[in-house]
Amino acid sequence: MAITADHDMGENSLKSKESMHKPKTANDLRYFVGLFTHQMKGTQAHDDKTVIEFLNNNKLLEFHMNTLGRTTKNGNEYTYVGFFTETAKNKFLEDTRISEAIGNFRNLEWLNKLNTPIIISATGIEESTNIKDVITQLENKFGKMERITYQSKLYGKINMKILMNIKCTEEDLLNTWEFLSTEE
């Protein structure tokens, strides 16, 4: 998905209200809606291009799109689009033009990114490991570290509790049990 500076959702440009905190990349998308790919109106090969043109020409997203998202869950393929804000997502779901032209989109909550502070335990870290590397790996996977709330050394191992502002899916968080160190 591509995001361009001259594309704002709806008819009115929001350029005068731009913020330095305005999301800029696909990684900043937090809310997702989709539908079963086989339920899209028309043929799939024709639909992707048609759907993208429809969404872009009608400015139904907060950005200019060049590809549709696709994912599979429980054996079902979904076609999805993402949003920076919940308001934009809700506005998209309520727009009757979308259900008439493409199909009935619904919330895909399992793709939504969490935006909440939580404490992550990092245990059994070798004393020789660079803690900054551990923090970098955690930030790349989950979000921004706020602070280390607890740190101890025991039998040559470091144990930490880290307060992080999580920006990943709940599934990513639940399915991460360990990181392997890149150091040898």
mmCIF file with all atom_site columns, C-alpha atoms in Angstrom:
data_model
loop_
_atom_site.group_PDB
_atom_site.id
_atom_site.type_symbol
_atom_site.label_atom_id
_atom_site.label_alt_id
_atom_site.label_comp_id
_atom_site.label_asym_id
_atom_site.label_entity_id
_atom_site.label_seq_id
_atom_site.pdbx_PDB_ins_code
_atom_site.Cartn_x
_atom_site.Cartn_y
_atom_site.Cartn_z
_atom_site.occupancy
_atom_site.B_iso_or_equiv
_atom_site.pdbx_formal_charge
_atom_site.auth_seq_id
_atom_site.auth_comp_id
_atom_site.auth_asym_id
_atom_site.auth_atom_id
_atom_site.pdbx_PDB_model_num
ATOM 1   C CA . MET A 1 1   ? 0.000   0.000   0.000   1.00 0.00 ? 1   MET A CA 1
ATOM 2   C CA . ALA A 1 2   ? 1.296   3.427   -0.912  1.00 0.00 ? 2   ALA A CA 1
ATOM 3   C CA . ILE A 1 3   ? 0.505   6.580   0.995   1.00 0.00 ? 3   ILE A CA 1
ATOM 4   C CA . THR A 1 4   ? 0.722   9.918   -0.787  1.00 0.00 ? 4   THR A CA 1
ATOM 5   C CA . ALA A 1 5   ? 0.703   13.401  0.708   1.00 0.00 ? 5   ALA A CA 1
ATOM 6   C CA . ASP A 1 6   ? -2.026  14.642  -1.657  1.00 0.00 ? 6   ASP A CA 1
ATOM 7   C CA . HIS A 1 7   ? -4.612  12.014  -0.751  1.00 0.00 ? 7   HIS A CA 1
ATOM 8   C CA . ASP A 1 8   ? -6.997  12.580  2.142   1.00 0.00 ? 8   ASP A CA 1
ATOM 9   C CA . MET A 1 9   ? -10.153 10.688  2.998   1.00 0.00 ? 9   MET A CA 1
ATOM 10  C CA . GLY A 1 10  ? -13.319 12.394  1.773   1.00 0.00 ? 10  GLY A CA 1
ATOM 11  C CA . GLU A 1 11  ? -13.778 15.486  -0.333  1.00 0.00 ? 11  GLU A CA 1
ATOM 12  C CA . ASN A 1 12  ? -12.044 18.051  1.901   1.00 0.00 ? 12  ASN A CA 1
ATOM 13  C CA . SER A 1 13  ? -8.281  18.219  2.079   1.00 0.00 ? 13  SER A CA 1
ATOM 14  C CA . LEU A 1 14  ? -6.788  18.114  5.566   1.00 0.00 ? 14  LEU A CA 1
ATOM 15  C CA . LYS A 1 15  ? -3.390  19.525  4.570   1.00 0.00 ? 15  LYS A CA 1
ATOM 16  C CA . SER A 1 16  ? -3.743  22.563  6.819   1.00 0.00 ? 16  SER A CA 1
ATOM 17  C CA . LYS A 1 17  ? -4.280  20.240  9.779   1.00 0.00 ? 17  LYS A CA 1
ATOM 18  C CA . GLU A 1 18  ? -1.294  17.977  9.148   1.00 0.00 ? 18  GLU A CA 1
ATOM 19  C CA . SER A 1 19  ? 0.562   16.893  12.225  1.00 0.00 ? 19  SER A CA 1
ATOM 20  C CA . MET A 1 20  ? 4.108   15.705  12.732  1.00 0.00 ? 20  MET A CA 1
ATOM 21  C CA . HIS A 1 21  ? 2.454   12.648  14.331  1.00 0.00 ? 21  HIS A CA 1
ATOM 22  C CA . LYS A 1 22  ? 0.481   11.821  11.167  1.00 0.00 ? 22  LYS A CA 1
ATOM 23  C CA . PRO A 1 23  ? 0.996   8.168   10.226  1.00 0.00 ? 23  PRO A CA 1
ATOM 24  C CA . LYS A 1 24  ? 3.179   7.753   7.164   1.00 0.00 ? 24  LYS A CA 1
ATOM 25  C CA . THR A 1 25  ? 3.648   4.070   6.321   1.00 0.00 ? 25  THR A CA 1
ATOM 26  C CA . ALA A 1 26  ? 1.731   0.813   6.077   1.00 0.00 ? 26  ALA A CA 1
ATOM 27  C CA . ASN A 1 27  ? 3.304   -0.162  9.425   1.00 0.00 ? 27  ASN A CA 1
ATOM 28  C CA . ASP A 1 28  ? 1.290   2.654   11.027  1.00 0.00 ? 28  ASP A CA 1
ATOM 29  C CA . LEU A 1 29  ? -2.047  1.068   10.041  1.00 0.00 ? 29  LEU A CA 1
ATOM 30  C CA . ARG A 1 30  ? -3.867  -0.041  13.209  1.00 0.00 ? 30  ARG A CA 1
ATOM 31  C CA . TYR A 1 31  ? -7.399  -1.100  12.263  1.00 0.00 ? 31  TYR A CA 1
ATOM 32  C CA . PHE A 1 32  ? -8.415  -3.565  9.555   1.00 0.00 ? 32  PHE A CA 1
ATOM 33  C CA . VAL A 1 33  ? -11.599 -4.558  7.751   1.00 0.00 ? 33  VAL A CA 1
ATOM 34  C CA . GLY A 1 34  ? -12.028 -7.245  5.163   1.00 0.00 ? 34  GLY A CA 1
ATOM 35  C CA . LEU A 1 35  ? -14.211 -9.806  3.508   1.00 0.00 ? 35  LEU A CA 1
ATOM 36  C CA . PHE A 1 36  ? -13.808 -13.331 2.234   1.00 0.00 ? 36  PHE A CA 1
ATOM 37  C CA . THR A 1 37  ? -11.970 -13.021 -1.071  1.00 0.00 ? 37  THR A CA 1
ATOM 38  C CA . HIS A 1 38  ? -14.477 -15.320 -2.788  1.00 0.00 ? 38  HIS A CA 1
ATOM 39  C CA . GLN A 1 39  ? -17.314 -12.976 -1.742  1.00 0.00 ? 39  GLN A CA 1
ATOM 40  C CA . MET A 1 40  ? -15.931 -10.002 -3.652  1.00 0.00 ? 40  MET A CA 1
ATOM 41  C CA . LYS A 1 41  ? -18.196 -8.975  -6.496  1.00 0.00 ? 41  LYS A CA 1
ATOM 42  C CA . GLY A 1 42  ? -16.928 -9.900  -9.979  1.00 0.00 ? 42  GLY A CA 1
ATOM 43  C CA . THR A 1 43  ? -13.921 -12.052 -10.845 1.00 0.00 ? 43  THR A CA 1
ATOM 44  C CA . GLN A 1 44  ? -10.847 -11.826 -8.620  1.00 0.00 ? 44  GLN A CA 1
ATOM 45  C CA . ALA A 1 45  ? -8.352  -11.031 -11.412 1.00 0.00 ? 45  ALA A CA 1
ATOM 46  C CA . HIS A 1 46  ? -10.530 -8.177  -12.621 1.00 0.00 ? 46  HIS A CA 1
ATOM 47  C CA . ASP A 1 47  ? -11.568 -7.147  -9.133  1.00 0.00 ? 47  ASP A CA 1
ATOM 48  C CA . ASP A 1 48  ? -8.205  -6.195  -7.626  1.00 0.00 ? 48  ASP A CA 1
ATOM 49  C CA . LYS A 1 49  ? -7.600  -3.441  -10.165 1.00 0.00 ? 49  LYS A CA 1
ATOM 50  C CA . THR A 1 50  ? -11.243 -2.362  -10.155 1.00 0.00 ? 50  THR A CA 1
ATOM 51  C CA . VAL A 1 51  ? -11.461 -2.313  -6.352  1.00 0.00 ? 51  VAL A CA 1
ATOM 52  C CA . ILE A 1 52  ? -8.237  -0.312  -6.002  1.00 0.00 ? 52  ILE A CA 1
ATOM 53  C CA . GLU A 1 53  ? -9.410  2.233   -8.597  1.00 0.00 ? 53  GLU A CA 1
ATOM 54  C CA . PHE A 1 54  ? -12.815 2.480   -6.902  1.00 0.00 ? 54  PHE A CA 1
ATOM 55  C CA . LEU A 1 55  ? -11.292 3.078   -3.454  1.00 0.00 ? 55  LEU A CA 1
ATOM 56  C CA . ASN A 1 56  ? -8.740  5.607   -4.748  1.00 0.00 ? 56  ASN A CA 1
ATOM 57  C CA . ASN A 1 57  ? -11.091 7.530   -7.076  1.00 0.00 ? 57  ASN A CA 1
ATOM 58  C CA . ASN A 1 58  ? -13.718 7.894   -4.349  1.00 0.00 ? 58  ASN A CA 1
ATOM 59  C CA . LYS A 1 59  ? -11.103 8.692   -1.687  1.00 0.00 ? 59  LYS A CA 1
ATOM 60  C CA . LEU A 1 60  ? -12.536 6.089   0.663   1.00 0.00 ? 60  LEU A CA 1
ATOM 61  C CA . LEU A 1 61  ? -9.211  5.489   2.424   1.00 0.00 ? 61  LEU A CA 1
ATOM 62  C CA . GLU A 1 62  ? -6.799  7.790   4.223   1.00 0.00 ? 62  GLU A CA 1
ATOM 63  C CA . PHE A 1 63  ? -4.120  7.056   1.635   1.00 0.00 ? 63  PHE A CA 1
ATOM 64  C CA . HIS A 1 64  ? -3.629  6.130   -2.015  1.00 0.00 ? 64  HIS A CA 1
ATOM 65  C CA . MET A 1 65  ? -3.603  2.347   -2.369  1.00 0.00 ? 65  MET A CA 1
ATOM 66  C CA . ASN A 1 66  ? -1.750  0.291   -4.981  1.00 0.00 ? 66  ASN A CA 1
ATOM 67  C CA . THR A 1 67  ? -2.375  -3.265  -3.676  1.00 0.00 ? 67  THR A CA 1
ATOM 68  C CA . LEU A 1 68  ? -5.017  -4.996  -1.597  1.00 0.00 ? 68  LEU A CA 1
ATOM 69  C CA . GLY A 1 69  ? -4.036  -6.882  1.526   1.00 0.00 ? 69  GLY A CA 1
ATOM 70  C CA . ARG A 1 70  ? -4.533  -10.649 1.526   1.00 0.00 ? 70  ARG A CA 1
ATOM 71  C CA . THR A 1 71  ? -4.277  -13.069 4.425   1.00 0.00 ? 71  THR A CA 1
ATOM 72  C CA . THR A 1 72  ? -5.496  -16.530 5.352   1.00 0.00 ? 72  THR A CA 1
ATOM 73  C CA . LYS A 1 73  ? -7.002  -17.492 8.692   1.00 0.00 ? 73  LYS A CA 1
ATOM 74  C CA . ASN A 1 74  ? -8.557  -20.863 9.525   1.00 0.00 ? 74  ASN A CA 1
ATOM 75  C CA . GLY A 1 75  ? -8.325  -21.869 5.864   1.00 0.00 ? 75  GLY A CA 1
ATOM 76  C CA . ASN A 1 76  ? -10.246 -18.827 4.603   1.00 0.00 ? 76  ASN A CA 1
ATOM 77  C CA . GLU A 1 77  ? -8.631  -16.181 2.404   1.00 0.00 ? 77  GLU A CA 1
ATOM 78  C CA . TYR A 1 78  ? -9.504  -12.596 3.280   1.00 0.00 ? 78  TYR A CA 1
ATOM 79  C CA . THR A 1 79  ? -9.020  -9.429  1.264   1.00 0.00 ? 79  THR A CA 1
ATOM 80  C CA . TYR A 1 80  ? -8.498  -6.480  3.585   1.00 0.00 ? 80  TYR A CA 1
ATOM 81  C CA . VAL A 1 81  ? -7.708  -2.779  3.866   1.00 0.00 ? 81  VAL A CA 1
ATOM 82  C CA . GLY A 1 82  ? -6.210  -0.908  6.809   1.00 0.00 ? 82  GLY A CA 1
ATOM 83  C CA . PHE A 1 83  ? -6.828  2.378   8.567   1.00 0.00 ? 83  PHE A CA 1
ATOM 84  C CA . PHE A 1 84  ? -4.848  4.704   10.804  1.00 0.00 ? 84  PHE A CA 1
ATOM 85  C CA . THR A 1 85  ? -7.860  5.636   12.940  1.00 0.00 ? 85  THR A CA 1
ATOM 86  C CA . GLU A 1 86  ? -10.945 3.866   14.230  1.00 0.00 ? 86  GLU A CA 1
ATOM 87  C CA . THR A 1 87  ? -13.090 6.765   13.006  1.00 0.00 ? 87  THR A CA 1
ATOM 88  C CA . ALA A 1 88  ? -11.907 6.288   9.420   1.00 0.00 ? 88  ALA A CA 1
ATOM 89  C CA . LYS A 1 89  ? -12.517 2.538   9.702   1.00 0.00 ? 89  LYS A CA 1
ATOM 90  C CA . ASN A 1 90  ? -16.072 3.067   10.956  1.00 0.00 ? 90  ASN A CA 1
ATOM 91  C CA . LYS A 1 91  ? -16.777 5.633   8.239   1.00 0.00 ? 91  LYS A CA 1
ATOM 92  C CA . PHE A 1 92  ? -15.596 3.104   5.627   1.00 0.00 ? 92  PHE A CA 1
ATOM 93  C CA . LEU A 1 93  ? -17.824 0.343   7.053   1.00 0.00 ? 93  LEU A CA 1
ATOM 94  C CA . GLU A 1 94  ? -20.874 2.635   7.057   1.00 0.00 ? 94  GLU A CA 1
ATOM 95  C CA . ASP A 1 95  ? -20.415 3.794   3.436   1.00 0.00 ? 95  ASP A CA 1
ATOM 96  C CA . THR A 1 96  ? -23.097 2.021   1.364   1.00 0.00 ? 96  THR A CA 1
ATOM 97  C CA . ARG A 1 97  ? -21.179 2.563   -1.902  1.00 0.00 ? 97  ARG A CA 1
ATOM 98  C CA . ILE A 1 98  ? -18.605 0.015   -0.724  1.00 0.00 ? 98  ILE A CA 1
ATOM 99  C CA . SER A 1 99  ? -21.049 -2.806  -0.018  1.00 0.00 ? 99  SER A CA 1
ATOM 100 C CA . GLU A 1 100 ? -22.796 -2.165  -3.344  1.00 0.00 ? 100 GLU A CA 1
ATOM 101 C CA . ALA A 1 101 ? -19.605 -2.075  -5.437  1.00 0.00 ? 101 ALA A CA 1
ATOM 102 C CA . ILE A 1 102 ? -17.284 -4.536  -3.655  1.00 0.00 ? 102 ILE A CA 1
ATOM 103 C CA . GLY A 1 103 ? -19.071 -6.483  -0.940  1.00 0.00 ? 103 GLY A CA 1
ATOM 104 C CA . ASN A 1 104 ? -19.773 -6.389  2.791   1.00 0.00 ? 104 ASN A CA 1
ATOM 105 C CA . PHE A 1 105 ? -16.600 -5.644  4.719   1.00 0.00 ? 105 PHE A CA 1
ATOM 106 C CA . ARG A 1 106 ? -16.446 -6.449  8.433   1.00 0.00 ? 106 ARG A CA 1
ATOM 107 C CA . ASN A 1 107 ? -14.013 -5.853  11.274  1.00 0.00 ? 107 ASN A CA 1
ATOM 108 C CA . LEU A 1 108 ? -10.964 -8.127  11.267  1.00 0.00 ? 108 LEU A CA 1
ATOM 109 C CA . GLU A 1 109 ? -10.087 -7.564  14.922  1.00 0.00 ? 109 GLU A CA 1
ATOM 110 C CA . TRP A 1 110 ? -7.400  -10.268 14.882  1.00 0.00 ? 110 TRP A CA 1
ATOM 111 C CA . LEU A 1 111 ? -5.367  -8.068  12.488  1.00 0.00 ? 111 LEU A CA 1
ATOM 112 C CA . ASN A 1 112 ? -5.762  -4.894  14.569  1.00 0.00 ? 112 ASN A CA 1
ATOM 113 C CA . LYS A 1 113 ? -2.627  -3.653  16.265  1.00 0.00 ? 113 LYS A CA 1
ATOM 114 C CA . LEU A 1 114 ? -2.693  -3.201  20.001  1.00 0.00 ? 114 LEU A CA 1
ATOM 115 C CA . ASN A 1 115 ? -1.791  0.229   21.276  1.00 0.00 ? 115 ASN A CA 1
ATOM 116 C CA . THR A 1 116 ? -1.325  -0.298  24.960  1.00 0.00 ? 116 THR A CA 1
ATOM 117 C CA . PRO A 1 117 ? 1.471   -0.281  27.511  1.00 0.00 ? 117 PRO A CA 1
ATOM 118 C CA . ILE A 1 118 ? 2.346   -3.703  28.927  1.00 0.00 ? 118 ILE A CA 1
ATOM 119 C CA . ILE A 1 119 ? 5.247   -5.195  30.841  1.00 0.00 ? 119 ILE A CA 1
ATOM 120 C CA . ILE A 1 120 ? 7.269   -7.839  29.022  1.00 0.00 ? 120 ILE A CA 1
ATOM 121 C CA . SER A 1 121 ? 9.575   -10.223 30.880  1.00 0.00 ? 121 SER A CA 1
ATOM 122 C CA . ALA A 1 122 ? 12.933  -10.922 29.278  1.00 0.00 ? 122 ALA A CA 1
ATOM 123 C CA . THR A 1 123 ? 14.661  -13.713 31.196  1.00 0.00 ? 123 THR A CA 1
ATOM 124 C CA . GLY A 1 124 ? 17.734  -15.899 30.914  1.00 0.00 ? 124 GLY A CA 1
ATOM 125 C CA . ILE A 1 125 ? 19.784  -13.365 28.958  1.00 0.00 ? 125 ILE A CA 1
ATOM 126 C CA . GLU A 1 126 ? 23.493  -14.186 28.951  1.00 0.00 ? 126 GLU A CA 1
ATOM 127 C CA . GLU A 1 127 ? 25.480  -11.630 30.942  1.00 0.00 ? 127 GLU A CA 1
ATOM 128 C CA . SER A 1 128 ? 27.767  -11.080 27.934  1.00 0.00 ? 128 SER A CA 1
ATOM 129 C CA . THR A 1 129 ? 24.812  -10.030 25.732  1.00 0.00 ? 129 THR A CA 1
ATOM 130 C CA . ASN A 1 130 ? 24.479  -6.367  24.848  1.00 0.00 ? 130 ASN A CA 1
ATOM 131 C CA . ILE A 1 131 ? 21.214  -5.215  26.468  1.00 0.00 ? 131 ILE A CA 1
ATOM 132 C CA . LYS A 1 132 ? 20.775  -2.561  23.763  1.00 0.00 ? 132 LYS A CA 1
ATOM 133 C CA . ASP A 1 133 ? 20.585  -5.376  21.177  1.00 0.00 ? 133 ASP A CA 1
ATOM 134 C CA . VAL A 1 134 ? 17.877  -7.107  23.219  1.00 0.00 ? 134 VAL A CA 1
ATOM 135 C CA . ILE A 1 135 ? 15.903  -3.855  23.459  1.00 0.00 ? 135 ILE A CA 1
ATOM 136 C CA . THR A 1 136 ? 16.288  -3.273  19.698  1.00 0.00 ? 136 THR A CA 1
ATOM 137 C CA . GLN A 1 137 ? 14.944  -6.760  18.921  1.00 0.00 ? 137 GLN A CA 1
ATOM 138 C CA . LEU A 1 138 ? 11.992  -6.240  21.262  1.00 0.00 ? 138 LEU A CA 1
ATOM 139 C CA . GLU A 1 139 ? 11.214  -2.831  19.744  1.00 0.00 ? 139 GLU A CA 1
ATOM 140 C CA . ASN A 1 140 ? 11.393  -4.231  16.207  1.00 0.00 ? 140 ASN A CA 1
ATOM 141 C CA . LYS A 1 141 ? 8.897   -6.932  17.122  1.00 0.00 ? 141 LYS A CA 1
ATOM 142 C CA . PHE A 1 142 ? 6.503   -5.218  19.537  1.00 0.00 ? 142 PHE A CA 1
ATOM 143 C CA . GLY A 1 143 ? 6.825   -1.430  19.740  1.00 0.00 ? 143 GLY A CA 1
ATOM 144 C CA . LYS A 1 144 ? 8.591   1.288   21.709  1.00 0.00 ? 144 LYS A CA 1
ATOM 145 C CA . MET A 1 145 ? 10.288  0.621   25.042  1.00 0.00 ? 145 MET A CA 1
ATOM 146 C CA . GLU A 1 146 ? 9.267   3.101   27.725  1.00 0.00 ? 146 GLU A CA 1
ATOM 147 C CA . ARG A 1 147 ? 11.624  1.956   30.497  1.00 0.00 ? 147 ARG A CA 1
ATOM 148 C CA . ILE A 1 148 ? 13.132  -1.031  32.261  1.00 0.00 ? 148 ILE A CA 1
ATOM 149 C CA . THR A 1 149 ? 11.087  -1.494  35.443  1.00 0.00 ? 149 THR A CA 1
ATOM 150 C CA . TYR A 1 150 ? 13.202  -4.285  36.950  1.00 0.00 ? 150 TYR A CA 1
ATOM 151 C CA . GLN A 1 151 ? 16.596  -5.820  36.254  1.00 0.00 ? 151 GLN A CA 1
ATOM 152 C CA . SER A 1 152 ? 18.570  -8.466  38.137  1.00 0.00 ? 152 SER A CA 1
ATOM 153 C CA . LYS A 1 153 ? 21.544  -10.769 37.614  1.00 0.00 ? 153 LYS A CA 1
ATOM 154 C CA . LEU A 1 154 ? 21.539  -14.327 38.886  1.00 0.00 ? 154 LEU A CA 1
ATOM 155 C CA . TYR A 1 155 ? 24.007  -17.108 38.016  1.00 0.00 ? 155 TYR A CA 1
ATOM 156 C CA . GLY A 1 156 ? 25.384  -15.219 35.016  1.00 0.00 ? 156 GLY A CA 1
ATOM 157 C CA . LYS A 1 157 ? 21.935  -14.509 33.568  1.00 0.00 ? 157 LYS A CA 1
ATOM 158 C CA . ILE A 1 158 ? 20.078  -11.205 33.326  1.00 0.00 ? 158 ILE A CA 1
ATOM 159 C CA . ASN A 1 159 ? 16.348  -10.990 33.987  1.00 0.00 ? 159 ASN A CA 1
ATOM 160 C CA . MET A 1 160 ? 14.385  -7.847  33.134  1.00 0.00 ? 160 MET A CA 1
ATOM 161 C CA . LYS A 1 161 ? 10.871  -6.480  33.112  1.00 0.00 ? 161 LYS A CA 1
ATOM 162 C CA . ILE A 1 162 ? 10.378  -3.893  30.403  1.00 0.00 ? 162 ILE A CA 1
ATOM 163 C CA . LEU A 1 163 ? 7.453   -1.492  30.061  1.00 0.00 ? 163 LEU A CA 1
ATOM 164 C CA . MET A 1 164 ? 6.664   -1.243  26.350  1.00 0.00 ? 164 MET A CA 1
ATOM 165 C CA . ASN A 1 165 ? 4.037   0.585   24.324  1.00 0.00 ? 165 ASN A CA 1
ATOM 166 C CA . ILE A 1 166 ? 2.862   -2.372  22.227  1.00 0.00 ? 166 ILE A CA 1
ATOM 167 C CA . LYS A 1 167 ? 2.173   -1.787  18.508  1.00 0.00 ? 167 LYS A CA 1
ATOM 168 C CA . CYS A 1 168 ? 1.647   -5.327  17.233  1.00 0.00 ? 168 CYS A CA 1
ATOM 169 C CA . THR A 1 169 ? -1.237  -7.741  16.884  1.00 0.00 ? 169 THR A CA 1
ATOM 170 C CA . GLU A 1 170 ? -2.440  -9.737  19.857  1.00 0.00 ? 170 GLU A CA 1
ATOM 171 C CA . GLU A 1 171 ? -1.528  -12.904 17.944  1.00 0.00 ? 171 GLU A CA 1
ATOM 172 C CA . ASP A 1 172 ? 2.079   -11.702 17.455  1.00 0.00 ? 172 ASP A CA 1
ATOM 173 C CA . LEU A 1 173 ? 2.330   -11.036 21.169  1.00 0.00 ? 173 LEU A CA 1
ATOM 174 C CA . LEU A 1 174 ? 0.846   -14.364 22.248  1.00 0.00 ? 174 LEU A CA 1
ATOM 175 C CA . ASN A 1 175 ? 2.897   -16.431 19.796  1.00 0.00 ? 175 ASN A CA 1
ATOM 176 C CA . THR A 1 176 ? 6.298   -15.003 20.711  1.00 0.00 ? 176 THR A CA 1
ATOM 177 C CA . TRP A 1 177 ? 8.024   -17.212 23.244  1.00 0.00 ? 177 TRP A CA 1
ATOM 178 C CA . GLU A 1 178 ? 11.661  -16.421 22.613  1.00 0.00 ? 178 GLU A CA 1
ATOM 179 C CA . PHE A 1 179 ? 14.187  -14.512 20.552  1.00 0.00 ? 179 PHE A CA 1
ATOM 180 C CA . LEU A 1 180 ? 17.420  -16.068 19.459  1.00 0.00 ? 180 LEU A CA 1
ATOM 181 C CA . SER A 1 181 ? 20.451  -13.860 19.879  1.00 0.00 ? 181 SER A CA 1
ATOM 182 C CA . THR A 1 182 ? 22.258  -12.850 16.708  1.00 0.00 ? 182 THR A CA 1
ATOM 183 C CA . GLU A 1 183 ? 25.538  -12.777 18.620  1.00 0.00 ? 183 GLU A CA 1
ATOM 184 C CA . GLU A 1 184 ? 27.795  -15.818 18.691  1.00 0.00 ? 184 GLU A CA 1
#
